[in-house]
mmCIF file of C-alpha atoms and ligand atoms in Angstrom:
data_model
loop_
_atom_site.group_PDB
_atom_site.id
_atom_site.type_symbol
_atom_site.label_atom_id
_atom_site.label_comp_id
_atom_site.label_asym_id
_atom_site.label_seq_id
_atom_site.Cartn_x
_atom_site.Cartn_y
_atom_site.Cartn_z
ATOM 1 C CA UNK A 27 -14.269 13.155 100.479
ATOM 2 C CA UNK A 28 -17.402 11.016 100.449
ATOM 3 C CA UNK A 29 -17.836 8.697 97.486
ATOM 4 C CA UNK A 30 -20.893 8.981 95.244
ATOM 5 C CA UNK A 31 -22.910 6.281 97.001
ATOM 6 C CA UNK A 32 -22.250 7.923 100.343
ATOM 7 C CA UNK A 33 -23.342 11.266 99.011
ATOM 8 C CA UNK A 34 -26.537 9.859 97.601
ATOM 9 C CA UNK A 35 -27.255 8.225 100.939
ATOM 10 C CA UNK A 36 -26.558 11.510 102.692
ATOM 11 C CA UNK A 37 -29.043 13.049 100.379
ATOM 12 C CA UNK A 38 -31.289 10.718 102.132
ATOM 13 C CA UNK A 39 -33.435 9.715 100.826
ATOM 14 C CA UNK A 40 -35.164 6.840 99.193
ATOM 15 C CA UNK A 41 -37.515 7.716 96.400
ATOM 16 C CA UNK A 42 -41.017 8.295 97.645
ATOM 17 C CA UNK A 43 -40.023 8.108 101.304
ATOM 18 C CA UNK A 44 -40.963 10.969 103.594
ATOM 19 C CA UNK A 45 -37.956 13.130 104.193
ATOM 20 C CA UNK A 46 -37.175 14.532 107.590
ATOM 21 C CA UNK A 47 -35.762 17.960 107.040
ATOM 22 C CA UNK A 48 -34.719 20.543 109.510
ATOM 23 C CA UNK A 49 -34.381 24.246 109.212
ATOM 24 C CA UNK A 50 -32.054 25.571 111.857
ATOM 25 C CA UNK A 51 -33.681 24.609 115.141
ATOM 26 C CA UNK A 52 -36.863 23.636 113.369
ATOM 27 C CA UNK A 53 -37.294 20.037 112.248
ATOM 28 C CA UNK A 54 -39.986 19.555 109.665
ATOM 29 C CA UNK A 55 -41.483 16.750 107.635
ATOM 30 C CA UNK A 56 -41.201 17.594 103.954
ATOM 31 C CA UNK A 57 -44.556 18.007 102.278
ATOM 32 C CA UNK A 58 -45.006 15.664 99.328
ATOM 33 C CA UNK A 59 -44.558 17.132 95.882
ATOM 34 C CA UNK A 60 -47.640 18.767 94.438
ATOM 35 C CA UNK A 61 -47.945 16.060 91.851
ATOM 36 C CA UNK A 62 -47.034 15.882 88.211
ATOM 37 C CA UNK A 63 -43.633 15.399 86.735
ATOM 38 C CA UNK A 64 -40.567 17.067 88.199
ATOM 39 C CA UNK A 65 -39.592 19.561 85.538
ATOM 40 C CA UNK A 66 -36.188 20.006 83.971
ATOM 41 C CA UNK A 67 -35.945 23.598 82.766
ATOM 42 C CA UNK A 68 -33.245 24.435 80.236
ATOM 43 C CA UNK A 69 -31.782 27.574 81.823
ATOM 44 C CA UNK A 70 -31.207 30.089 79.029
ATOM 45 C CA UNK A 71 -31.497 26.983 76.824
ATOM 46 C CA UNK A 72 -28.614 24.550 77.208
ATOM 47 C CA UNK A 73 -26.282 27.371 78.168
ATOM 48 C CA UNK A 74 -23.649 24.958 79.450
ATOM 49 C CA UNK A 75 -23.150 23.828 75.862
ATOM 50 C CA UNK A 76 -24.026 26.801 73.629
ATOM 51 C CA UNK A 77 -24.006 30.600 74.051
ATOM 52 C CA UNK A 78 -27.053 31.434 76.148
ATOM 53 C CA UNK A 79 -30.347 32.676 74.768
ATOM 54 C CA UNK A 80 -29.806 31.559 71.194
ATOM 55 C CA UNK A 81 -32.135 29.349 69.174
ATOM 56 C CA UNK A 82 -29.298 26.808 69.060
ATOM 57 C CA UNK A 83 -29.161 26.785 72.855
ATOM 58 C CA UNK A 84 -32.937 26.319 73.201
ATOM 59 C CA UNK A 85 -33.032 23.601 70.547
ATOM 60 C CA UNK A 86 -30.222 21.658 72.173
ATOM 61 C CA UNK A 87 -31.989 21.934 75.535
ATOM 62 C CA UNK A 88 -35.123 20.349 74.118
ATOM 63 C CA UNK A 89 -33.209 17.711 72.192
ATOM 64 C CA UNK A 90 -31.304 16.698 75.334
ATOM 65 C CA UNK A 91 -34.464 16.241 77.370
ATOM 66 C CA UNK A 92 -35.533 19.585 78.842
ATOM 67 C CA UNK A 93 -39.253 19.862 79.516
ATOM 68 C CA UNK A 94 -39.131 23.657 79.270
ATOM 69 C CA UNK A 95 -36.894 26.213 77.593
ATOM 70 C CA UNK A 96 -36.305 29.503 79.372
ATOM 71 C CA UNK A 97 -36.055 32.826 77.529
ATOM 72 C CA UNK A 98 -35.303 35.915 79.635
ATOM 73 C CA UNK A 99 -37.066 38.866 77.984
ATOM 74 C CA UNK A 100 -36.052 42.486 77.365
ATOM 75 C CA UNK A 101 -37.282 45.065 74.833
ATOM 76 C CA UNK A 102 -35.733 46.719 71.786
ATOM 77 C CA UNK A 103 -36.058 50.419 70.923
ATOM 78 C CA UNK A 104 -38.972 49.569 68.618
ATOM 79 C CA UNK A 105 -40.693 47.591 71.372
ATOM 80 C CA UNK A 106 -40.003 44.039 70.282
ATOM 81 C CA UNK A 107 -39.286 41.401 72.941
ATOM 82 C CA UNK A 108 -35.948 39.634 72.526
ATOM 83 C CA UNK A 109 -34.198 36.998 74.593
ATOM 84 C CA UNK A 110 -31.326 38.384 76.675
ATOM 85 C CA UNK A 111 -30.552 38.031 80.348
ATOM 86 C CA UNK A 112 -30.292 41.799 80.819
ATOM 87 C CA UNK A 113 -30.709 44.953 78.753
ATOM 88 C CA UNK A 114 -26.904 45.330 78.494
ATOM 89 C CA UNK A 115 -25.618 43.309 75.539
ATOM 90 C CA UNK A 116 -21.856 43.880 75.665
ATOM 91 C CA UNK A 117 -21.416 40.687 77.706
ATOM 92 C CA UNK A 118 -23.268 38.334 75.377
ATOM 93 C CA UNK A 119 -22.861 39.740 71.851
ATOM 94 C CA UNK A 120 -20.109 41.076 69.614
ATOM 95 C CA UNK A 121 -21.449 44.646 69.798
ATOM 96 C CA UNK A 122 -18.181 45.955 71.298
ATOM 97 C CA UNK A 123 -16.344 45.015 68.113
ATOM 98 C CA UNK A 124 -18.801 46.861 65.840
ATOM 99 C CA UNK A 125 -17.475 50.368 65.043
ATOM 100 C CA UNK A 126 -20.882 51.438 63.735
ATOM 101 C CA UNK A 127 -22.301 51.069 67.251
ATOM 102 C CA UNK A 128 -19.368 52.505 69.242
ATOM 103 C CA UNK A 129 -21.268 55.738 69.956
ATOM 104 C CA UNK A 130 -24.165 53.808 71.533
ATOM 105 C CA UNK A 131 -22.026 52.866 74.534
ATOM 106 C CA UNK A 132 -23.280 54.723 77.596
ATOM 107 C CA UNK A 133 -24.056 54.478 81.290
ATOM 108 C CA UNK A 134 -27.585 53.966 82.598
ATOM 109 C CA UNK A 135 -29.071 53.123 85.983
ATOM 110 C CA UNK A 136 -30.913 49.803 86.008
ATOM 111 C CA UNK A 137 -32.904 49.190 89.199
ATOM 112 C CA UNK A 138 -30.628 51.533 91.128
ATOM 113 C CA UNK A 139 -27.375 50.091 89.759
ATOM 114 C CA UNK A 140 -25.154 52.031 87.356
ATOM 115 C CA UNK A 141 -24.328 49.945 84.271
ATOM 116 C CA UNK A 142 -22.067 50.906 81.360
ATOM 117 C CA UNK A 143 -22.346 49.261 77.962
ATOM 118 C CA UNK A 144 -24.786 48.835 75.100
ATOM 119 C CA UNK A 145 -28.505 48.409 75.740
ATOM 120 C CA UNK A 146 -31.234 46.623 73.827
ATOM 121 C CA UNK A 147 -33.514 49.649 74.173
ATOM 122 C CA UNK A 148 -31.039 51.757 72.161
ATOM 123 C CA UNK A 149 -31.233 49.349 69.189
ATOM 124 C CA UNK A 150 -34.023 48.607 66.750
ATOM 125 C CA UNK A 151 -34.674 44.956 66.119
ATOM 126 C CA UNK A 152 -33.110 45.306 62.654
ATOM 127 C CA UNK A 153 -29.934 46.698 64.212
ATOM 128 C CA UNK A 154 -29.870 44.047 66.913
ATOM 129 C CA UNK A 155 -30.203 41.350 64.279
ATOM 130 C CA UNK A 156 -26.865 42.398 62.758
ATOM 131 C CA UNK A 157 -25.115 41.373 65.997
ATOM 132 C CA UNK A 158 -24.022 37.857 66.885
ATOM 133 C CA UNK A 159 -24.139 36.077 70.229
ATOM 134 C CA UNK A 160 -20.963 35.301 72.172
ATOM 135 C CA UNK A 161 -20.255 33.171 75.234
ATOM 136 C CA UNK A 162 -20.788 35.080 78.508
ATOM 137 C CA UNK A 163 -18.210 33.172 80.583
ATOM 138 C CA UNK A 164 -15.476 32.007 78.179
ATOM 139 C CA UNK A 165 -13.043 31.490 81.056
ATOM 140 C CA UNK A 166 -15.407 28.802 82.412
ATOM 141 C CA UNK A 167 -16.911 27.521 79.167
ATOM 142 C CA UNK A 168 -14.087 27.783 76.660
ATOM 143 C CA UNK A 169 -15.736 25.111 74.495
ATOM 144 C CA UNK A 170 -18.734 27.387 73.960
ATOM 145 C CA UNK A 171 -16.511 29.989 72.266
ATOM 146 C CA UNK A 172 -16.506 27.619 69.294
ATOM 147 C CA UNK A 173 -19.958 29.041 68.504
ATOM 148 C CA UNK A 174 -19.154 32.724 68.983
ATOM 149 C CA UNK A 175 -20.342 34.743 66.016
ATOM 150 C CA UNK A 176 -22.746 32.119 64.661
ATOM 151 C CA UNK A 177 -26.118 32.915 66.210
ATOM 152 C CA UNK A 178 -28.465 35.898 66.288
ATOM 153 C CA UNK A 179 -30.325 37.383 69.216
ATOM 154 C CA UNK A 180 -33.760 35.718 68.930
ATOM 155 C CA UNK A 181 -37.128 37.408 69.330
ATOM 156 C CA UNK A 182 -39.788 35.930 71.618
ATOM 157 C CA UNK A 183 -41.806 35.216 68.513
ATOM 158 C CA UNK A 184 -38.953 33.143 67.067
ATOM 159 C CA UNK A 185 -38.615 31.238 70.342
ATOM 160 C CA UNK A 186 -42.333 30.398 70.327
ATOM 161 C CA UNK A 187 -42.100 29.321 66.700
ATOM 162 C CA UNK A 188 -39.109 27.118 67.523
ATOM 163 C CA UNK A 189 -41.077 25.604 70.419
ATOM 164 C CA UNK A 190 -43.858 24.584 68.040
ATOM 165 C CA UNK A 191 -41.392 22.998 65.609
ATOM 166 C CA UNK A 192 -39.609 21.123 68.397
ATOM 167 C CA UNK A 193 -42.918 19.756 69.702
ATOM 168 C CA UNK A 194 -43.606 18.401 66.221
ATOM 169 C CA UNK A 195 -40.074 17.075 65.631
ATOM 170 C CA UNK A 196 -39.692 15.426 69.038
ATOM 171 C CA UNK A 197 -43.279 14.236 69.390
ATOM 172 C CA UNK A 198 -43.655 15.655 72.893
ATOM 173 C CA UNK A 199 -44.644 18.876 74.584
ATOM 174 C CA UNK A 200 -41.839 21.380 75.030
ATOM 175 C CA UNK A 201 -42.859 24.162 77.370
ATOM 176 C CA UNK A 202 -41.687 27.758 77.446
ATOM 177 C CA UNK A 203 -40.801 29.540 80.682
ATOM 178 C CA UNK A 204 -40.332 33.267 79.869
ATOM 179 C CA UNK A 205 -38.998 35.713 82.457
ATOM 180 C CA UNK A 206 -39.756 39.436 82.412
ATOM 181 C CA UNK A 207 -36.424 41.137 83.109
ATOM 182 C CA UNK A 208 -36.542 44.498 84.929
ATOM 183 C CA UNK A 209 -40.209 45.121 84.089
ATOM 184 C CA UNK A 210 -40.428 48.403 86.042
ATOM 185 C CA UNK A 211 -37.316 49.728 84.298
ATOM 186 C CA UNK A 212 -38.701 48.944 80.853
ATOM 187 C CA UNK A 213 -42.128 50.350 81.712
ATOM 188 C CA UNK A 214 -40.523 53.684 82.610
ATOM 189 C CA UNK A 215 -38.795 53.724 79.235
ATOM 190 C CA UNK A 216 -42.206 53.409 77.581
ATOM 191 C CA UNK A 217 -41.359 49.844 76.547
ATOM 192 C CA UNK A 218 -43.503 47.731 78.849
ATOM 193 C CA UNK A 219 -42.847 44.003 78.643
ATOM 194 C CA UNK A 220 -46.340 42.912 79.619
ATOM 195 C CA UNK A 221 -48.298 44.031 76.541
ATOM 196 C CA UNK A 222 -46.138 42.313 73.892
ATOM 197 C CA UNK A 223 -45.664 39.219 76.091
ATOM 198 C CA UNK A 224 -49.368 38.651 76.597
ATOM 199 C CA UNK A 225 -50.073 39.435 72.941
ATOM 200 C CA UNK A 226 -47.443 36.942 71.763
ATOM 201 C CA UNK A 227 -48.831 34.195 73.983
ATOM 202 C CA UNK A 228 -52.390 34.950 72.832
ATOM 203 C CA UNK A 229 -51.356 34.817 69.178
ATOM 204 C CA UNK A 230 -50.032 31.289 69.722
ATOM 205 C CA UNK A 231 -53.115 30.152 71.669
ATOM 206 C CA UNK A 232 -51.084 29.955 74.866
ATOM 207 C CA UNK A 233 -52.996 32.292 77.188
ATOM 208 C CA UNK A 234 -54.756 29.551 79.115
ATOM 209 C CA UNK A 235 -54.360 27.802 82.428
ATOM 210 C CA UNK A 236 -53.256 24.504 80.923
ATOM 211 C CA UNK A 237 -50.776 25.961 78.440
ATOM 212 C CA UNK A 238 -47.219 24.548 78.642
ATOM 213 C CA UNK A 239 -46.068 27.933 79.907
ATOM 214 C CA UNK A 240 -44.829 29.486 83.142
ATOM 215 C CA UNK A 241 -44.190 33.235 83.271
ATOM 216 C CA UNK A 242 -41.670 34.235 85.943
ATOM 217 C CA UNK A 243 -40.442 37.480 87.460
ATOM 218 C CA UNK A 244 -38.344 38.780 90.350
ATOM 219 C CA UNK A 245 -40.975 41.528 90.771
ATOM 220 C CA UNK A 246 -44.129 40.325 92.536
ATOM 221 C CA UNK A 247 -46.018 43.470 91.500
ATOM 222 C CA UNK A 248 -45.316 42.587 87.890
ATOM 223 C CA UNK A 249 -46.832 39.136 88.334
ATOM 224 C CA UNK A 250 -49.849 40.564 90.168
ATOM 225 C CA UNK A 251 -50.403 43.010 87.354
ATOM 226 C CA UNK A 252 -50.033 40.313 84.700
ATOM 227 C CA UNK A 253 -52.651 38.281 86.570
ATOM 228 C CA UNK A 254 -55.097 41.029 87.600
ATOM 229 C CA UNK A 255 -54.733 43.696 84.885
ATOM 230 C CA UNK A 256 -53.485 41.861 81.801
ATOM 231 C CA UNK A 257 -55.605 38.755 82.443
ATOM 232 C CA UNK A 258 -52.683 36.467 81.779
ATOM 233 C CA UNK A 259 -53.977 33.011 82.572
ATOM 234 C CA UNK A 260 -50.841 30.859 82.446
ATOM 235 C CA UNK A 261 -49.208 29.757 85.710
ATOM 236 C CA UNK A 262 -46.958 32.433 87.208
ATOM 237 C CA UNK A 263 -43.781 31.929 89.236
ATOM 238 C CA UNK A 264 -42.222 34.393 91.668
ATOM 239 C CA UNK A 265 -38.412 34.364 91.637
ATOM 240 C CA UNK A 266 -36.523 35.065 94.853
ATOM 241 C CA UNK A 267 -32.980 35.630 96.041
ATOM 242 C CA UNK A 268 -31.435 34.782 99.389
ATOM 243 C CA UNK A 269 -30.973 38.490 100.131
ATOM 244 C CA UNK A 270 -32.739 41.740 99.280
ATOM 245 C CA UNK A 271 -36.139 42.173 97.727
ATOM 246 C CA UNK A 272 -37.929 43.139 94.530
ATOM 247 C CA UNK A 273 -37.170 46.553 93.052
ATOM 248 C CA UNK A 274 -39.050 49.340 94.869
ATOM 249 C CA UNK A 275 -41.039 46.850 96.945
ATOM 250 C CA UNK A 276 -41.346 47.322 100.717
ATOM 251 C CA UNK A 277 -41.288 43.551 101.243
ATOM 252 C CA UNK A 278 -38.087 41.529 101.169
ATOM 253 C CA UNK A 279 -37.848 38.140 99.462
ATOM 254 C CA UNK A 280 -37.600 36.565 102.934
ATOM 255 C CA UNK A 281 -40.912 38.198 103.896
ATOM 256 C CA UNK A 282 -42.582 36.900 100.736
ATOM 257 C CA UNK A 283 -41.439 33.396 101.685
ATOM 258 C CA UNK A 284 -42.989 33.280 105.168
ATOM 259 C CA UNK A 285 -46.052 31.011 105.429
ATOM 260 C CA UNK A 286 -48.320 34.090 105.361
ATOM 261 C CA UNK A 287 -46.389 35.590 102.440
ATOM 262 C CA UNK A 288 -46.643 32.334 100.507
ATOM 263 C CA UNK A 289 -50.407 32.158 101.083
ATOM 264 C CA UNK A 290 -50.758 35.670 99.642
ATOM 265 C CA UNK A 291 -48.527 34.783 96.694
ATOM 266 C CA UNK A 292 -50.781 31.793 96.005
ATOM 267 C CA UNK A 293 -53.606 34.219 95.201
ATOM 268 C CA UNK A 294 -51.950 35.107 91.893
ATOM 269 C CA UNK A 295 -49.015 32.739 91.387
ATOM 270 C CA UNK A 296 -48.528 29.003 91.105
ATOM 271 C CA UNK A 297 -44.984 28.682 92.308
ATOM 272 C CA UNK A 298 -41.766 30.146 93.543
ATOM 273 C CA UNK A 299 -38.348 29.997 91.941
ATOM 274 C CA UNK A 300 -35.839 30.407 94.752
ATOM 275 C CA UNK A 301 -32.094 30.587 94.566
ATOM 276 C CA UNK A 302 -31.058 26.985 95.365
ATOM 277 C CA UNK A 303 -29.435 28.048 98.642
ATOM 278 C CA UNK A 304 -32.888 28.955 99.911
ATOM 279 C CA UNK A 305 -33.790 25.256 99.664
ATOM 280 C CA UNK A 306 -30.509 23.871 101.022
ATOM 281 C CA UNK A 307 -28.193 26.584 102.331
ATOM 282 C CA UNK A 308 -24.461 26.133 102.466
ATOM 283 C CA UNK A 309 -22.403 25.996 105.625
ATOM 284 C CA UNK A 310 -19.589 28.470 106.239
ATOM 285 C CA UNK A 311 -17.121 25.973 104.713
ATOM 286 C CA UNK A 312 -19.129 25.809 101.463
ATOM 287 C CA UNK A 313 -20.631 22.350 102.051
ATOM 288 C CA UNK A 314 -24.348 21.675 101.881
ATOM 289 C CA UNK A 315 -26.226 22.408 105.080
ATOM 290 C CA UNK A 316 -29.657 21.384 106.282
ATOM 291 C CA UNK A 317 -32.719 21.914 104.086
ATOM 292 C CA UNK A 318 -34.989 24.769 105.073
ATOM 293 C CA UNK A 319 -38.761 24.691 105.509
ATOM 294 C CA UNK A 320 -39.327 26.376 102.148
ATOM 295 C CA UNK A 321 -40.454 23.322 100.162
ATOM 296 C CA UNK A 322 -42.871 22.219 102.882
ATOM 297 C CA UNK A 323 -44.226 25.726 103.470
ATOM 298 C CA UNK A 324 -44.679 26.450 99.768
ATOM 299 C CA UNK A 325 -46.401 23.121 99.185
ATOM 300 C CA UNK A 326 -48.682 23.809 102.133
ATOM 301 C CA UNK A 327 -49.673 27.049 100.395
ATOM 302 C CA UNK A 328 -50.308 25.143 97.153
ATOM 303 C CA UNK A 329 -47.221 26.472 95.399
ATOM 304 C CA UNK A 330 -44.607 24.635 93.369
ATOM 305 C CA UNK A 331 -40.909 25.119 94.100
ATOM 306 C CA UNK A 332 -38.456 25.251 91.183
ATOM 307 C CA UNK A 333 -35.016 26.483 92.274
ATOM 308 C CA UNK A 334 -32.179 27.877 90.153
ATOM 309 C CA UNK A 335 -29.424 27.377 88.948
ATOM 310 C CA UNK A 336 -27.783 23.972 88.733
ATOM 311 C CA UNK A 337 -24.464 23.930 86.913
ATOM 312 C CA UNK A 338 -21.926 21.150 86.496
ATOM 313 C CA UNK A 339 -18.714 23.108 86.992
ATOM 314 C CA UNK A 340 -16.864 22.911 90.326
ATOM 315 C CA UNK A 341 -17.130 26.620 91.062
ATOM 316 C CA UNK A 342 -20.918 26.380 91.223
ATOM 317 C CA UNK A 343 -21.019 23.225 93.369
ATOM 318 C CA UNK A 344 -20.935 22.700 97.120
ATOM 319 C CA UNK A 345 -17.410 22.118 98.434
ATOM 320 C CA UNK A 346 -17.843 18.382 99.086
ATOM 321 C CA UNK A 347 -19.001 17.739 95.521
ATOM 322 C CA UNK A 348 -16.094 19.370 93.685
ATOM 323 C CA UNK A 349 -13.715 17.161 91.742
ATOM 324 C CA UNK A 350 -10.093 18.291 91.682
ATOM 325 C CA UNK A 351 -9.077 21.930 91.903
ATOM 326 C CA UNK A 352 -9.936 23.349 88.464
ATOM 327 C CA UNK A 353 -12.946 25.650 89.017
ATOM 328 C CA UNK A 354 -14.085 25.140 85.423
ATOM 329 C CA UNK A 355 -13.891 21.324 85.539
ATOM 330 C CA UNK A 356 -16.998 19.268 86.131
ATOM 331 C CA UNK A 357 -17.715 18.099 89.664
ATOM 332 C CA UNK A 358 -20.394 15.789 90.990
ATOM 333 C CA UNK A 359 -23.345 17.728 89.662
ATOM 334 C CA UNK A 360 -25.556 14.641 89.525
ATOM 335 C CA UNK A 361 -25.143 14.126 93.248
ATOM 336 C CA UNK A 362 -26.037 17.735 93.988
ATOM 337 C CA UNK A 363 -29.191 17.560 91.896
ATOM 338 C CA UNK A 364 -30.307 14.215 93.343
ATOM 339 C CA UNK A 365 -29.953 15.635 96.852
ATOM 340 C CA UNK A 366 -32.070 18.643 95.908
ATOM 341 C CA UNK A 367 -34.642 16.580 94.009
ATOM 342 C CA UNK A 368 -35.171 14.442 97.085
ATOM 343 C CA UNK A 369 -36.251 17.469 99.108
ATOM 344 C CA UNK A 370 -39.451 17.351 97.061
ATOM 345 C CA UNK A 371 -38.812 20.241 94.662
ATOM 346 C CA UNK A 372 -41.058 20.349 91.613
ATOM 347 C CA UNK A 373 -38.428 21.237 89.050
ATOM 348 C CA UNK A 374 -35.023 22.765 88.598
ATOM 349 C CA UNK A 375 -33.292 25.202 86.294
ATOM 350 C CA UNK A 376 -30.086 23.838 84.854
ATOM 351 C CA UNK A 377 -27.516 24.928 82.274
ATOM 352 C CA UNK A 378 -26.974 21.249 81.352
ATOM 353 C CA UNK A 379 -30.467 19.761 80.858
ATOM 354 C CA UNK A 380 -29.154 16.260 80.056
ATOM 355 C CA UNK A 381 -27.631 16.136 83.532
ATOM 356 C CA UNK A 382 -30.939 17.282 85.028
ATOM 357 C CA UNK A 383 -32.803 14.497 83.237
ATOM 358 C CA UNK A 384 -30.339 11.872 84.449
ATOM 359 C CA UNK A 385 -30.460 13.256 87.999
ATOM 360 C CA UNK A 386 -34.241 13.024 87.942
ATOM 361 C CA UNK A 387 -34.005 9.350 86.929
ATOM 362 C CA UNK A 388 -31.486 8.686 89.690
ATOM 363 C CA UNK A 389 -33.588 10.486 92.277
ATOM 364 C CA UNK A 390 -36.576 8.334 91.411
ATOM 365 C CA UNK A 391 -34.614 5.074 91.490
ATOM 366 C CA UNK A 392 -34.953 2.909 94.592
ATOM 367 C CA UNK A 393 -32.058 3.548 97.014
HETATM 368 O O1 G3P B 457 -35.302 32.369 86.107
HETATM 369 C C1 G3P B 457 -34.624 31.506 86.957
HETATM 370 C C2 G3P B 457 -33.285 32.009 86.938
HETATM 371 O O2 G3P B 457 -32.981 32.113 85.584
HETATM 372 C C3 G3P B 457 -33.206 33.363 87.578
HETATM 373 O O3 G3P B 457 -31.977 33.780 87.453
HETATM 374 O O4 G3P B 457 -30.576 35.559 86.723
HETATM 375 O O5 G3P B 457 -30.443 33.384 85.559
HETATM 376 O O6 G3P B 457 -32.390 34.867 85.193
HETATM 377 P P1 G3P B 457 -31.336 34.418 86.145
HETATM 378 CA CA1 CA B 458 -34.060 33.591 84.077
#
């Protein structure tokens, strides 16, 4: 196994030097970053250290150096936006242990997929507030179970209020990076995400181009509508996966990421948020492969690139950067992030923001 210095050399890549990248059969000179600071985005807060999407998780993210905190947004029955990764809440709250809500368990189809559990849109905010957050992956993050039962499900309004307090306390700008989750699904329930999101941002004076806000979505039509119909003025970011496409969209994510697709996206968005394997894919043996053209092509279209999700545990790392055999143990996450940062990405989503901040410092250091 390569040692750390070897890995960092493999990652190439002296700070500021042009990086020769090659998609398969297609060498390319990486476009320089679009300028500005490379952003560390606290993915679901500091979800490596606290149950995700809790005020405690967001606060820790900011206090450990994140530039942005990231609430995923869904709606309650009474049309209030709350921070959860999906409408189903059995995986991240104690709702299953609450006899008063046992009858709410049911099966629904979310974006064509049948899901059984408890759903935010079957609960009023007051009911949801009686629940407590729990760790999603206790088998990986046993230490986070220490906090099970302590924290509520926060509203978007509470997250924005926390952001303002953290800016004051820390003496620096903390941005917010909300994601609309399943916007078509919620619209069809009569609980559109766009109206309360734009209203909440307006109330806080954040509906402007230079606000410390990015709004992101896996549905391009949702972003286009936020831009064209709702007159949302903050920068927008289109999220993509390595396979498939947005719900009920004739275009695949791969088609959106062609040079022509990126130029069209640039009409109403400011960036893309790809799965990290779309920036550096893995080989069949699980090791890191050769960077693709995505960063260069997106930069050429005037778009930022902020991939997800960087996590410190072995099971999320490329094979050559794992340490030992325990999938839940930490591997060489710093090395992975430095390698990605040196492709010219403009930011990264990470569950451990302190590691992202350190990786950014290392990536900028002379080789
Ligand atoms: O929003 C970036 C990243 O969070 C997208 O993935 O599934 O964690 O929301 P997900
Ligand atoms: Ca997200």
